Coordinates of C-alpha atoms and ligand atoms in Angstrom, one line a residue:
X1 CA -4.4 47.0 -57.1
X2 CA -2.2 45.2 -59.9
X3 CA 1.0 45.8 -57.9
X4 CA -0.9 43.8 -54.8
X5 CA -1.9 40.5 -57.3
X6 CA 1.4 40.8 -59.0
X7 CA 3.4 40.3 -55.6
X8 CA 1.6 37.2 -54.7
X9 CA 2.2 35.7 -58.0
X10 CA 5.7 36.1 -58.0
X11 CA 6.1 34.4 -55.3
X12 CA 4.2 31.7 -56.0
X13 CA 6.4 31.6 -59.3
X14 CA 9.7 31.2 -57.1
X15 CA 8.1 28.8 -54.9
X16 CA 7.4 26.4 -57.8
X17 CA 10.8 26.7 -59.1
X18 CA 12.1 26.4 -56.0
X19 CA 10.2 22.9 -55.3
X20 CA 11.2 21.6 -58.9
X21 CA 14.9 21.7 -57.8
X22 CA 14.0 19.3 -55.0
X23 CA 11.8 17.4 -55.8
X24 CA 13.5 14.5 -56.4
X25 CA 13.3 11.8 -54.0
X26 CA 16.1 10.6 -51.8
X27 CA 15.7 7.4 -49.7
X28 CA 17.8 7.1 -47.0
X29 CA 19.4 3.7 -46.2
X30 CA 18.0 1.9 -48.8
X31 CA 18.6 1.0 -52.3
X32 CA 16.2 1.4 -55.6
X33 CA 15.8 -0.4 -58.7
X34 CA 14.8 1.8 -61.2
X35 CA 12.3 1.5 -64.4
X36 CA 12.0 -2.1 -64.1
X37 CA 9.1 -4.7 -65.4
X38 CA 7.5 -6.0 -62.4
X39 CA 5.9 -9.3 -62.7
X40 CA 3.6 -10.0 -59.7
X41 CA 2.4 -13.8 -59.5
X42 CA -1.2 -12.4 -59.3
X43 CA -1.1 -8.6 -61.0
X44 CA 0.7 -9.6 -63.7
X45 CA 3.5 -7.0 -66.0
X46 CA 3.9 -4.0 -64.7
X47 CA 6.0 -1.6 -66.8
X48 CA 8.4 0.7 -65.8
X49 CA 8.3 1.1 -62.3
X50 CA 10.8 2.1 -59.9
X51 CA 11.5 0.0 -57.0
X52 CA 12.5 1.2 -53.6
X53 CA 14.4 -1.8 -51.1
X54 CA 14.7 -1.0 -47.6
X55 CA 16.3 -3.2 -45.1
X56 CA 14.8 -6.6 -45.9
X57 CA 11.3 -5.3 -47.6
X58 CA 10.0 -3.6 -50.6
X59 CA 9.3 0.2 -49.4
X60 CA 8.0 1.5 -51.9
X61 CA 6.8 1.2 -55.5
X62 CA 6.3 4.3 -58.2
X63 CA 5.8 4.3 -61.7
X64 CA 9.2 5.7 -63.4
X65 CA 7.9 8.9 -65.3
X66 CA 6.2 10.1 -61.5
X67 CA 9.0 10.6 -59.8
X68 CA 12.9 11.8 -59.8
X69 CA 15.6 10.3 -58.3
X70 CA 18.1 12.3 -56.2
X71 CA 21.6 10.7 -57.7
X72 CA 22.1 10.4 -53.8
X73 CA 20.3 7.0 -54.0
X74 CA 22.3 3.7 -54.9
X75 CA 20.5 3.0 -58.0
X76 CA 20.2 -0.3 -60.2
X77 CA 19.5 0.3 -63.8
X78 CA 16.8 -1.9 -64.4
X79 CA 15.3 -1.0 -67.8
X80 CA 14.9 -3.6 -70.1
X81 CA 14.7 -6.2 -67.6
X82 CA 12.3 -7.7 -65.8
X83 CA 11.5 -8.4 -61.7
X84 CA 10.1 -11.5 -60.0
X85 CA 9.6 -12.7 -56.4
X86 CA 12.3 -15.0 -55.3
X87 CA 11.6 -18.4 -56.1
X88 CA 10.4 -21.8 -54.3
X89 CA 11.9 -25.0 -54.6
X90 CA 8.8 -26.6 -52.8
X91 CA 10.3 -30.4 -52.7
X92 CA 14.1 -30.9 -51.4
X93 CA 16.6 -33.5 -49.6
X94 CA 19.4 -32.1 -47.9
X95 CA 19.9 -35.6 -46.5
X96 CA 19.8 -37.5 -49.4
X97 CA 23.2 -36.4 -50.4
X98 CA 24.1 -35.5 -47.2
X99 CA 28.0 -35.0 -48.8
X100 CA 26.1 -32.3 -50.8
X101 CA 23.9 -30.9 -48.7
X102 CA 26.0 -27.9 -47.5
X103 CA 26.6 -26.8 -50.7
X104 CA 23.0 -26.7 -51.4
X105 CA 21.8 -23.6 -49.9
X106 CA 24.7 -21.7 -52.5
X107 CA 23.3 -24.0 -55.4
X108 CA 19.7 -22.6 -54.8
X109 CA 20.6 -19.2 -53.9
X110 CA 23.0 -18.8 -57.0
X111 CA 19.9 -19.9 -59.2
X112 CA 17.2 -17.7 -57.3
X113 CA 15.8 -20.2 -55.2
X114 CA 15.2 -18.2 -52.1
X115 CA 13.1 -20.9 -50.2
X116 CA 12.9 -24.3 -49.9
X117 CA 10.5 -27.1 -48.8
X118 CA 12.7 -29.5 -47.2
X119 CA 9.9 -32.9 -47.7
X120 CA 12.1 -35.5 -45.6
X121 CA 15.1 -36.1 -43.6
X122 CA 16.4 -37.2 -40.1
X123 CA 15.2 -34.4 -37.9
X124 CA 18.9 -33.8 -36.2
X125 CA 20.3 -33.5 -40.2
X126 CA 17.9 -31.0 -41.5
X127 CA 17.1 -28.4 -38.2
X128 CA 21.0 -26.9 -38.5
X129 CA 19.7 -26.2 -41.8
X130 CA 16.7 -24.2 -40.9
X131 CA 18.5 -22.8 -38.2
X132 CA 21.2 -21.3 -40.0
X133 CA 18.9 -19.8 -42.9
X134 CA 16.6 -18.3 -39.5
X135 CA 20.6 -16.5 -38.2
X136 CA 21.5 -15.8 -42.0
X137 CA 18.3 -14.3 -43.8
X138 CA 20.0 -12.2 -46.0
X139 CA 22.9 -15.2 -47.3
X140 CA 21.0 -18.3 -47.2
X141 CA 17.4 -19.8 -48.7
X142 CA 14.6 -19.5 -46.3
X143 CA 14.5 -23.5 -44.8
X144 CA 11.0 -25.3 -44.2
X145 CA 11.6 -28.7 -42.7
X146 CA 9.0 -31.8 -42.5
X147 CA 11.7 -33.3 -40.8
X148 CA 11.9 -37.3 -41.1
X149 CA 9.0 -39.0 -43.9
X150 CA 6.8 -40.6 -41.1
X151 CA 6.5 -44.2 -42.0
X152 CA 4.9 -47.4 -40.7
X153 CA 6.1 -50.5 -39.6
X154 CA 8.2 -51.3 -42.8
X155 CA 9.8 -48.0 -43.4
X156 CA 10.7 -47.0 -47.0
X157 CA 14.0 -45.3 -46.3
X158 CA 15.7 -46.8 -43.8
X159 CA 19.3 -47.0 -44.9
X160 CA 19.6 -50.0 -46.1
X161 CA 21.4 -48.8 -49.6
X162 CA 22.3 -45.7 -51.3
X163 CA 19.1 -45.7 -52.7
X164 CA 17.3 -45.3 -49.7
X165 CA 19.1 -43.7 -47.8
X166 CA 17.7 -42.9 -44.1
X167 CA 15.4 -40.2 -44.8
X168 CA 12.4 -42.1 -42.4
X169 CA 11.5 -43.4 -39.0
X170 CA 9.7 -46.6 -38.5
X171 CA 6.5 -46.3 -36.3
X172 CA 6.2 -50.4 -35.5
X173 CA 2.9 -49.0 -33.7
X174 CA -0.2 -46.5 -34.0
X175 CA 1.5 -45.0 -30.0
X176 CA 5.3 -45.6 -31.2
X177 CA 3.9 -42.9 -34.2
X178 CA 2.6 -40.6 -31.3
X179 CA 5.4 -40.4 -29.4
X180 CA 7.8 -39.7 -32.3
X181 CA 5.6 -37.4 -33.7
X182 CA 5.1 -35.6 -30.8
X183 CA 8.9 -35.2 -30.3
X184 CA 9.0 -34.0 -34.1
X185 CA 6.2 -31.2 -32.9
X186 CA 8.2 -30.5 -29.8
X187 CA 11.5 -29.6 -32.4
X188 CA 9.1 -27.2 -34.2
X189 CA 8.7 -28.7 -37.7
X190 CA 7.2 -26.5 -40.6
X191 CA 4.8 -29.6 -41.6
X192 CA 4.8 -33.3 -41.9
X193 CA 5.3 -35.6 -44.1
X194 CA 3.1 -39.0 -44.3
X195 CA 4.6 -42.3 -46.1
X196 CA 3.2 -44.8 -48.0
X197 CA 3.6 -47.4 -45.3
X198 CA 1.5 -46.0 -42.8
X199 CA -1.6 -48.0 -41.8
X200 CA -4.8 -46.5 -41.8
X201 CA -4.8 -45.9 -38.0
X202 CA -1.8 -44.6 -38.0
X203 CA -2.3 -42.1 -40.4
X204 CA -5.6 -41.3 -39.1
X205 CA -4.1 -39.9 -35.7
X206 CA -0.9 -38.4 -37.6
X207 CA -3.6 -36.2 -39.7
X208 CA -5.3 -35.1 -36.2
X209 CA -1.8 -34.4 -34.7
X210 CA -1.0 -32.5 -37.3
X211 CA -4.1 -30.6 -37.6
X212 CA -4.2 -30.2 -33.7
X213 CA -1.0 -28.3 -33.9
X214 CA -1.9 -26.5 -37.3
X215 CA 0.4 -28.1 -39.1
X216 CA 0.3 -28.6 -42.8
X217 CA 0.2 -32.7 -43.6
X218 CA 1.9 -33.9 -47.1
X219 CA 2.8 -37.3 -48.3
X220 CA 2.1 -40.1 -50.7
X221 CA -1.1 -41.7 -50.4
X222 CA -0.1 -44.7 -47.9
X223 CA -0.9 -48.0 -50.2
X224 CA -3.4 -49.3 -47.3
X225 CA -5.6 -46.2 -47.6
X226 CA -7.2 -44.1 -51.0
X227 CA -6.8 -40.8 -51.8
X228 CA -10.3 -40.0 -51.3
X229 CA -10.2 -41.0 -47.4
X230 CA -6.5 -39.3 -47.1
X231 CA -7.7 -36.0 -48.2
X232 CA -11.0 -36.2 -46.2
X233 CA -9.0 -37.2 -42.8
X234 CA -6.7 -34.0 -43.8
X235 CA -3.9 -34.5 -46.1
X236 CA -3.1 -31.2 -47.4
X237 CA -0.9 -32.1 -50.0
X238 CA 0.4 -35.2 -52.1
X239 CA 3.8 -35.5 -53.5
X240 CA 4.6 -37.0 -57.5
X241 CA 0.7 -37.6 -57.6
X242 CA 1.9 -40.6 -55.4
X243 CA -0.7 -43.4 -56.0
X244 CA -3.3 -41.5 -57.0
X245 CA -3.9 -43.9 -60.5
X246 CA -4.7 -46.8 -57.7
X247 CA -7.7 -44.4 -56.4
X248 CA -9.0 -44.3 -60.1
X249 CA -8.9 -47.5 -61.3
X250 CA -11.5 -49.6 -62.7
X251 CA -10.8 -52.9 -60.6
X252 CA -10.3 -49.9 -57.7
X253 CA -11.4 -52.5 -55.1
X254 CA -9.6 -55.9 -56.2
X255 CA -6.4 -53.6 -56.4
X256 CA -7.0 -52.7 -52.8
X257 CA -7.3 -55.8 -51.1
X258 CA -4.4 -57.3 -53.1
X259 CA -2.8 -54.6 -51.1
X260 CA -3.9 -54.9 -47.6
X261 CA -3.1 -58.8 -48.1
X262 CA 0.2 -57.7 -49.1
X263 CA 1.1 -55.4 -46.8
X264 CA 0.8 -58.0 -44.2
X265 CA 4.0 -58.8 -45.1
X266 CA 3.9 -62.5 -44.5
X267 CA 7.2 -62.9 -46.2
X268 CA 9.0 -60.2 -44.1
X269 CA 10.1 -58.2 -47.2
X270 CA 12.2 -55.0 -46.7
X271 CA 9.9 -52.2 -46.4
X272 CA 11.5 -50.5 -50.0
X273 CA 11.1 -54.1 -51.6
X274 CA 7.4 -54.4 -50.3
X275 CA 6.7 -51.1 -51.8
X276 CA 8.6 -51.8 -55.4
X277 CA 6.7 -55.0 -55.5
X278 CA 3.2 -53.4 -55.3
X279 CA 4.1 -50.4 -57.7
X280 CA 4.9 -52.8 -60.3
X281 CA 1.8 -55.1 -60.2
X282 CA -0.5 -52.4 -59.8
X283 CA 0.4 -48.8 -61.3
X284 CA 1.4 -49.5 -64.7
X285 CA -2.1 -51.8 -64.2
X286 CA -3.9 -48.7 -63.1
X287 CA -3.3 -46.4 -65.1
X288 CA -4.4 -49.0 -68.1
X289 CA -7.7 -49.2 -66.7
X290 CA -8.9 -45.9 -65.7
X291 CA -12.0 -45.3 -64.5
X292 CA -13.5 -42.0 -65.7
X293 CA -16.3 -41.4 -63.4
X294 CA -14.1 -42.7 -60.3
X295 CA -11.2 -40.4 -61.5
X296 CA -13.7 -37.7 -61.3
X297 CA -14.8 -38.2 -58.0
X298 CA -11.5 -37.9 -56.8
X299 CA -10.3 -34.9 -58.8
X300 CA -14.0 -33.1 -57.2
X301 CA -12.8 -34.1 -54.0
X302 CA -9.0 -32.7 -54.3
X303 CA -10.5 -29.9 -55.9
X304 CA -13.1 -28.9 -53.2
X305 CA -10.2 -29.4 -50.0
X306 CA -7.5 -27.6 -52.1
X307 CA -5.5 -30.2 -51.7
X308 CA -2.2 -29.4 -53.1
X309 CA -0.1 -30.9 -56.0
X310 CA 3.9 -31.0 -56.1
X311 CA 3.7 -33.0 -59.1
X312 CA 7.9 -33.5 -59.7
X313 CA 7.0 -34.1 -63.3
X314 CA 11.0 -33.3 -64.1
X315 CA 12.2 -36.0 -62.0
X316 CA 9.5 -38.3 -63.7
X317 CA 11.0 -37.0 -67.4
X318 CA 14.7 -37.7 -65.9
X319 CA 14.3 -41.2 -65.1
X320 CA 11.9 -41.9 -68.0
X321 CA 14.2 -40.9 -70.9
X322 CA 17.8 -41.2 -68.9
X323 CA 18.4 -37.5 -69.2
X324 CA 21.4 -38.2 -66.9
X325 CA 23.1 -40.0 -69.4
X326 CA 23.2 -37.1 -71.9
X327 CA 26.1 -34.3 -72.3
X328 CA 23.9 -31.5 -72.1
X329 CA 22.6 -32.9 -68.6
X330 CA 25.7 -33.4 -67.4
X331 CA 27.1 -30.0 -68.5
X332 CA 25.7 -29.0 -65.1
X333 CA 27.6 -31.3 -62.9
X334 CA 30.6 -28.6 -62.8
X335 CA 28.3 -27.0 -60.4
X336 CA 28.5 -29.5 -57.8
X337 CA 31.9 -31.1 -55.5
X338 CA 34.1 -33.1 -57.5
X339 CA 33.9 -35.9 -55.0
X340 CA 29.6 -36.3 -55.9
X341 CA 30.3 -35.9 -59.4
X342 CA 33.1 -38.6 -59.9
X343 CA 30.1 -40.8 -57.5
X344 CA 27.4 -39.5 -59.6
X345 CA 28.9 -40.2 -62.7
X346 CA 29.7 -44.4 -61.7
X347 CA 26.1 -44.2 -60.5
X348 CA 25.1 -43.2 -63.7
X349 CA 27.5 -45.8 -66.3
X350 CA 26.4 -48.0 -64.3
X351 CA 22.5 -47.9 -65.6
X352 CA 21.3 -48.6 -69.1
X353 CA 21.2 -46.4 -71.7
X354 CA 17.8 -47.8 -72.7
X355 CA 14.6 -45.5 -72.2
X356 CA 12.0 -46.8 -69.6
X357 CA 9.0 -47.4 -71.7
X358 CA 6.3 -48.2 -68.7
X359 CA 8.2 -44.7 -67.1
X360 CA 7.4 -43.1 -70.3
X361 CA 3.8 -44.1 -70.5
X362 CA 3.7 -43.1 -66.4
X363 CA 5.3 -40.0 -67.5
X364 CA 2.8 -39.2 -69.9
X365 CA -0.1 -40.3 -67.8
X366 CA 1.3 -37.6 -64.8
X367 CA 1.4 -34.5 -67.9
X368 CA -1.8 -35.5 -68.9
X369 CA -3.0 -35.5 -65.0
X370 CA -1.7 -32.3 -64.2
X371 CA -3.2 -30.4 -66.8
X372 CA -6.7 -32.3 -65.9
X373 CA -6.3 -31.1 -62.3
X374 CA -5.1 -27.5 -63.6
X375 CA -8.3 -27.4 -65.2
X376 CA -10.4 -28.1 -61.8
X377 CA -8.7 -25.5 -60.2
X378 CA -6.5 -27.9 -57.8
X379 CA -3.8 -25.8 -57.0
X380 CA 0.0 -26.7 -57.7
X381 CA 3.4 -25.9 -56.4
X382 CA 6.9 -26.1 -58.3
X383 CA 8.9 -29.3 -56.5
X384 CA 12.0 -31.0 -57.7
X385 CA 12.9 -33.2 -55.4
X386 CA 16.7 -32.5 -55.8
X387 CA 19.3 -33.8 -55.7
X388 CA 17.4 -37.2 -56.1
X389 CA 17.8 -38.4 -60.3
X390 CA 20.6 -36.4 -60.4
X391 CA 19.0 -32.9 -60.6
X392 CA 20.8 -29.8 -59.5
X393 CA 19.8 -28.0 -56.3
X394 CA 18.6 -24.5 -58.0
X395 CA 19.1 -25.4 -62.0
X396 CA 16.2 -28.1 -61.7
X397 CA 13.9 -25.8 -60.4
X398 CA 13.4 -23.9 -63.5
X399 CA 13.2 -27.5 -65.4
X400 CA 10.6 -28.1 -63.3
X401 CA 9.0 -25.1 -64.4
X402 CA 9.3 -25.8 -68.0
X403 CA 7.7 -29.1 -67.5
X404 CA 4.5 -27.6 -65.6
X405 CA 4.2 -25.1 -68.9
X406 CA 3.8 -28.0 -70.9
X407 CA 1.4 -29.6 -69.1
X408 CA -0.7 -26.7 -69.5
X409 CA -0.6 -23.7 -67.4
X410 CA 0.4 -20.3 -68.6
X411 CA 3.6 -18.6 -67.8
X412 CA 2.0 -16.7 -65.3
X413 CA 0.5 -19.7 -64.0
X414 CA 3.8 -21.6 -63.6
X415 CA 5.2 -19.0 -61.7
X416 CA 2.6 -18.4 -59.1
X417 CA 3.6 -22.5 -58.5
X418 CA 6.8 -21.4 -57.2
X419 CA 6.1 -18.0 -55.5
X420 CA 2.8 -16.9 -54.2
X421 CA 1.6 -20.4 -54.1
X422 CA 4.3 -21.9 -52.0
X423 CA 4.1 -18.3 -49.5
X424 CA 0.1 -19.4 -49.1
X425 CA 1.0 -23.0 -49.0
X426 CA 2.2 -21.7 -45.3
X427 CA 0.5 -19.0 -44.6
X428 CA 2.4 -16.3 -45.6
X429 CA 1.0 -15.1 -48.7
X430 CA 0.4 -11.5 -46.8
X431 CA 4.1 -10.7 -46.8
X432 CA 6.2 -13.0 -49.1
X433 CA 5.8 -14.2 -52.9
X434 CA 4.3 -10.6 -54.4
X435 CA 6.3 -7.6 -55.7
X436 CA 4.0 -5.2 -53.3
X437 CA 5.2 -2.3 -51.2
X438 CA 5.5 -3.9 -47.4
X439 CA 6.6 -7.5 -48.8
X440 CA 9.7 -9.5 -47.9
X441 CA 12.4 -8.6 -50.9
X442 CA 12.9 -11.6 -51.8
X443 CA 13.4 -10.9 -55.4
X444 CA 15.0 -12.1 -58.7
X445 CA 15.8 -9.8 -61.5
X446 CA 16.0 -11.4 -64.7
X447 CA 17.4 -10.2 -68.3
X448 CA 14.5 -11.7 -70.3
X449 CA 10.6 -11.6 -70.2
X450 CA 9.2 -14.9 -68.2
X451 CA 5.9 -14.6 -69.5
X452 CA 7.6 -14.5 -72.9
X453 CA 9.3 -18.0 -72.3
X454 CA 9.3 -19.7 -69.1
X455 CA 12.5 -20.4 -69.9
X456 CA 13.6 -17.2 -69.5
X457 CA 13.8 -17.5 -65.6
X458 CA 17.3 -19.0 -66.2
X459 CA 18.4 -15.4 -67.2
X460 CA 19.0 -14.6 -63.7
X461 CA 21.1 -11.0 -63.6
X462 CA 20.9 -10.4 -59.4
X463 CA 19.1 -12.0 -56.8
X464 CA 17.7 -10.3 -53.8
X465 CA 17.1 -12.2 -50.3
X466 CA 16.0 -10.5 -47.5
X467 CA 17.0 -7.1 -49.2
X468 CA 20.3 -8.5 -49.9
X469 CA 21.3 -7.4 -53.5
X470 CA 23.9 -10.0 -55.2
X471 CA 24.5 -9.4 -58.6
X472 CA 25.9 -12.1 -61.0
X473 CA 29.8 -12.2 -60.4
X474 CA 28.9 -12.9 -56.8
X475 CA 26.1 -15.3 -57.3
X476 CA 28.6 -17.2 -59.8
X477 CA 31.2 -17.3 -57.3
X478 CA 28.4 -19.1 -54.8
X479 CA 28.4 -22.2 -57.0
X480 CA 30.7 -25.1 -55.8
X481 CA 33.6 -26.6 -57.1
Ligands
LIG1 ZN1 11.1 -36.6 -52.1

């Protein structure tokens, strides 16, 4: 009897043993980053987990004490440091320097920008972009395009001067603005972009269009229409909180028929000049004379059709206090051609060194906004709009970031705005901007805690796109000379 229990047993004994000798894991072609702090945009710290990369998605996820490694694996040490999903840089120009643009997709790579919101250029300009991050997914940013800002009959943009470059097309007509939109559809833009010169007919059938073809419809608020009616006909998102003060003012309605006398244009203006003139007699005006129950109204109505919030409140702080015209500023600019920096730099002596005191108060009044909307719930996304005021492609993003903390939402919060906020933004929140087994790796591994500091997102030890692992020394040797 006790020699036919013992047999059994001893078996059982060697089996065990057995099993602990292999029981380590081994993951064939694929890579794992081991006892690292995840940060998921929604979850939160995770600590200590071991991170499994296969092919361009996150396979799997353990906790570090669970499981053993086979040293067959290619393993990244990645104690002490922490993980995040790639970043968004949710408001671009590749066309506004076009001599820059191709060393943009580097610049935002290089500073863990993995995607980008391209919110305006000429259609033929920015598609080779989109098409070449679609062929390269592993060494260039993920490319949205809008495509050209749609404006009305005196286009914005039009190329008249280095500061407006052509970034627009002019839509002399409400059918002129459905057959180039239609065209824009046909080239398979990711959204589109409304301007402020748009009249209201014309952006009424621009918001159906876009709608009709499920497309995503940003802009500025055009000055012949308030945000209230933009939103309601199916403006998705607005862009630097574009003329939103003129919805919220007290004298609301004398402001907006001093517009839409204005905008007749009786004078034949340049579209840019028309659209400086009425920023100057009204904003500074506006934001004066705040209406509180009126600002209200509109925040409930952005707040109850989501409509989303690029705020660019580091471009605001740029031109407001000069920042360009300071060394630390410019300490950057060995990060981009020689050739833009020696134009950049003429561009720059060539402005006062004075701070802009109505851009300060604007600045102020924007901070002050964001944090109000924060508080409704309206939800935000991380844009620069780079390389407009100077800002590096990549580097500005994180400024941006810093800015949005001030203004009120947690670290957390801020980095949701350029991650899971911008995946939802189109859609694909159910397989990019998470640290989740099955999700794009699209990741950025960082030396210092970002819930800590926001700050600390600059402390950028390897980025990962599309499973692609490139550690510093390779990421430094992206940047342009
Ligand atoms: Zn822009």
């Amino acid at each position: 009897m006790k020699k036919t229990t013992f047999l059994p047993i001893l078996v059982i004994l060697v089996l065990i043993l057995q099993s602990c000798e292999d029981n380590t894991l081994y993951f064939e072609d694929a890579y794992v980053i081991e006892n690292v702090n995840i940060i998921d945009p929604l979850d939160g710290i995770l600590e200590q987990q071991t991170v499994v990369i296969k092919k361009n998605k996150i396979h799997q996820i353990y906790t570090t004490a669970e499981i053993r490694l086979s040293p067959k694996n290619t393993i990244y040490d990645g104690s002490n440091q922490y993980l995040i999903p790639g970043l968004w840089d949710a408001h671009i120009h590749f066309a506004f320097e076009t001599l820059l643009g191709e060393y943009m997709p580097d610049l935002f790579l290089s500073n863990g920008v993995t995607s980008v919101r391209d919110t305006g250029g000429p259609i033929d300009f920015v598609l080779p972009f989109k098409k070449y991050s679609l062929e390269n997914p592993t060494t260039a940013p993920r490319v949205m395009i809008a495509g050209p800002l749609i404006d009305g009959k005196h286009n914005v943009y039009d190329g008249s001067s280095p500061s407006f470059p052509l970034l627009s097309i002019q839509n002399s007509s409400v059918s002129v603005l459905q057959k180039q939109v239609q065209e824009l559809i046909d080239k398979k833009v990711d959204f589109l972009k409304a301007y402020e010169m748009l009249s209201p007919e014309q952006f009424k059938l621009l918001a159906q269009m876009a709608q009709a073809n499920n497309l995503k419809l940003t802009g500025h608020i055009p000055l012949s229409m308030d945000v209230i009616t933009a939103t309601n006909l199916g403006l998705n998102s607005m862009e630097h909180l574009r003329n939103l003060e003129l919805s919220m003012a007290e004298d609301f309605e004398d402001l907006f028929s001093e517009r839409r006398f204005a905008l007749k244009n009786k004078n034949n203006m340049s579209g840019s000049k028309l659209r400086s003139t009425l920023h100057q007699r009204q904003r500074m005006k506006a934001i004066a004379n705040i209406d509180s129950a009126r600002q209200n109204q509109v925040l409930n109505t952005l707040a109850i059709n989501k409509t989303w919030q690029i705020p660019t409140l580091e471009l605001y702080q740029t031109f407001a206090n000069k920042k360009y015209k300071s060394k630390s500023f410019q300490s950057y600019f060995y990060l981009i051609p020689q050739k833009i920096r020696s134009k950049w730099m003429e561009q720059i002596n060539s402005t006062s060194d004075k701070p802009d005191q109505k851009m300060i108060q604007y600045t102020q009044w924007s901070r002050n906004m964001v944090n109000q909307m924060h508080e409704k719930k309206i939800p935000f996304m991380a844009g620069t709009d780079t390389p407009i005021g100077f800002l590096i492609p990549g580097k500005s993003l994180h400024d941006e970031l810093i800015q949005l903390s001030l203004s009120g939402l947690s670290h957390l919060e801020a980095l949701k705005t350029a991650t899971y906020h911008p995946a939802k933004y189109f859609g694909l929140e159910n397989n990019l901007g998470r640290i989740k087994e099955g999700y794009e790796a699209d990741l950025v591994l960082l030396e210092k805690n970002p819930l800590e500091s926001i700050k600390n997102t600059q402390s950028i030890s390897a980025v990962i796109k599309a499973g692609h692992f490139m550690n510093r020394t390779y990421l430094d040797s992206l940047q342009a000379k």
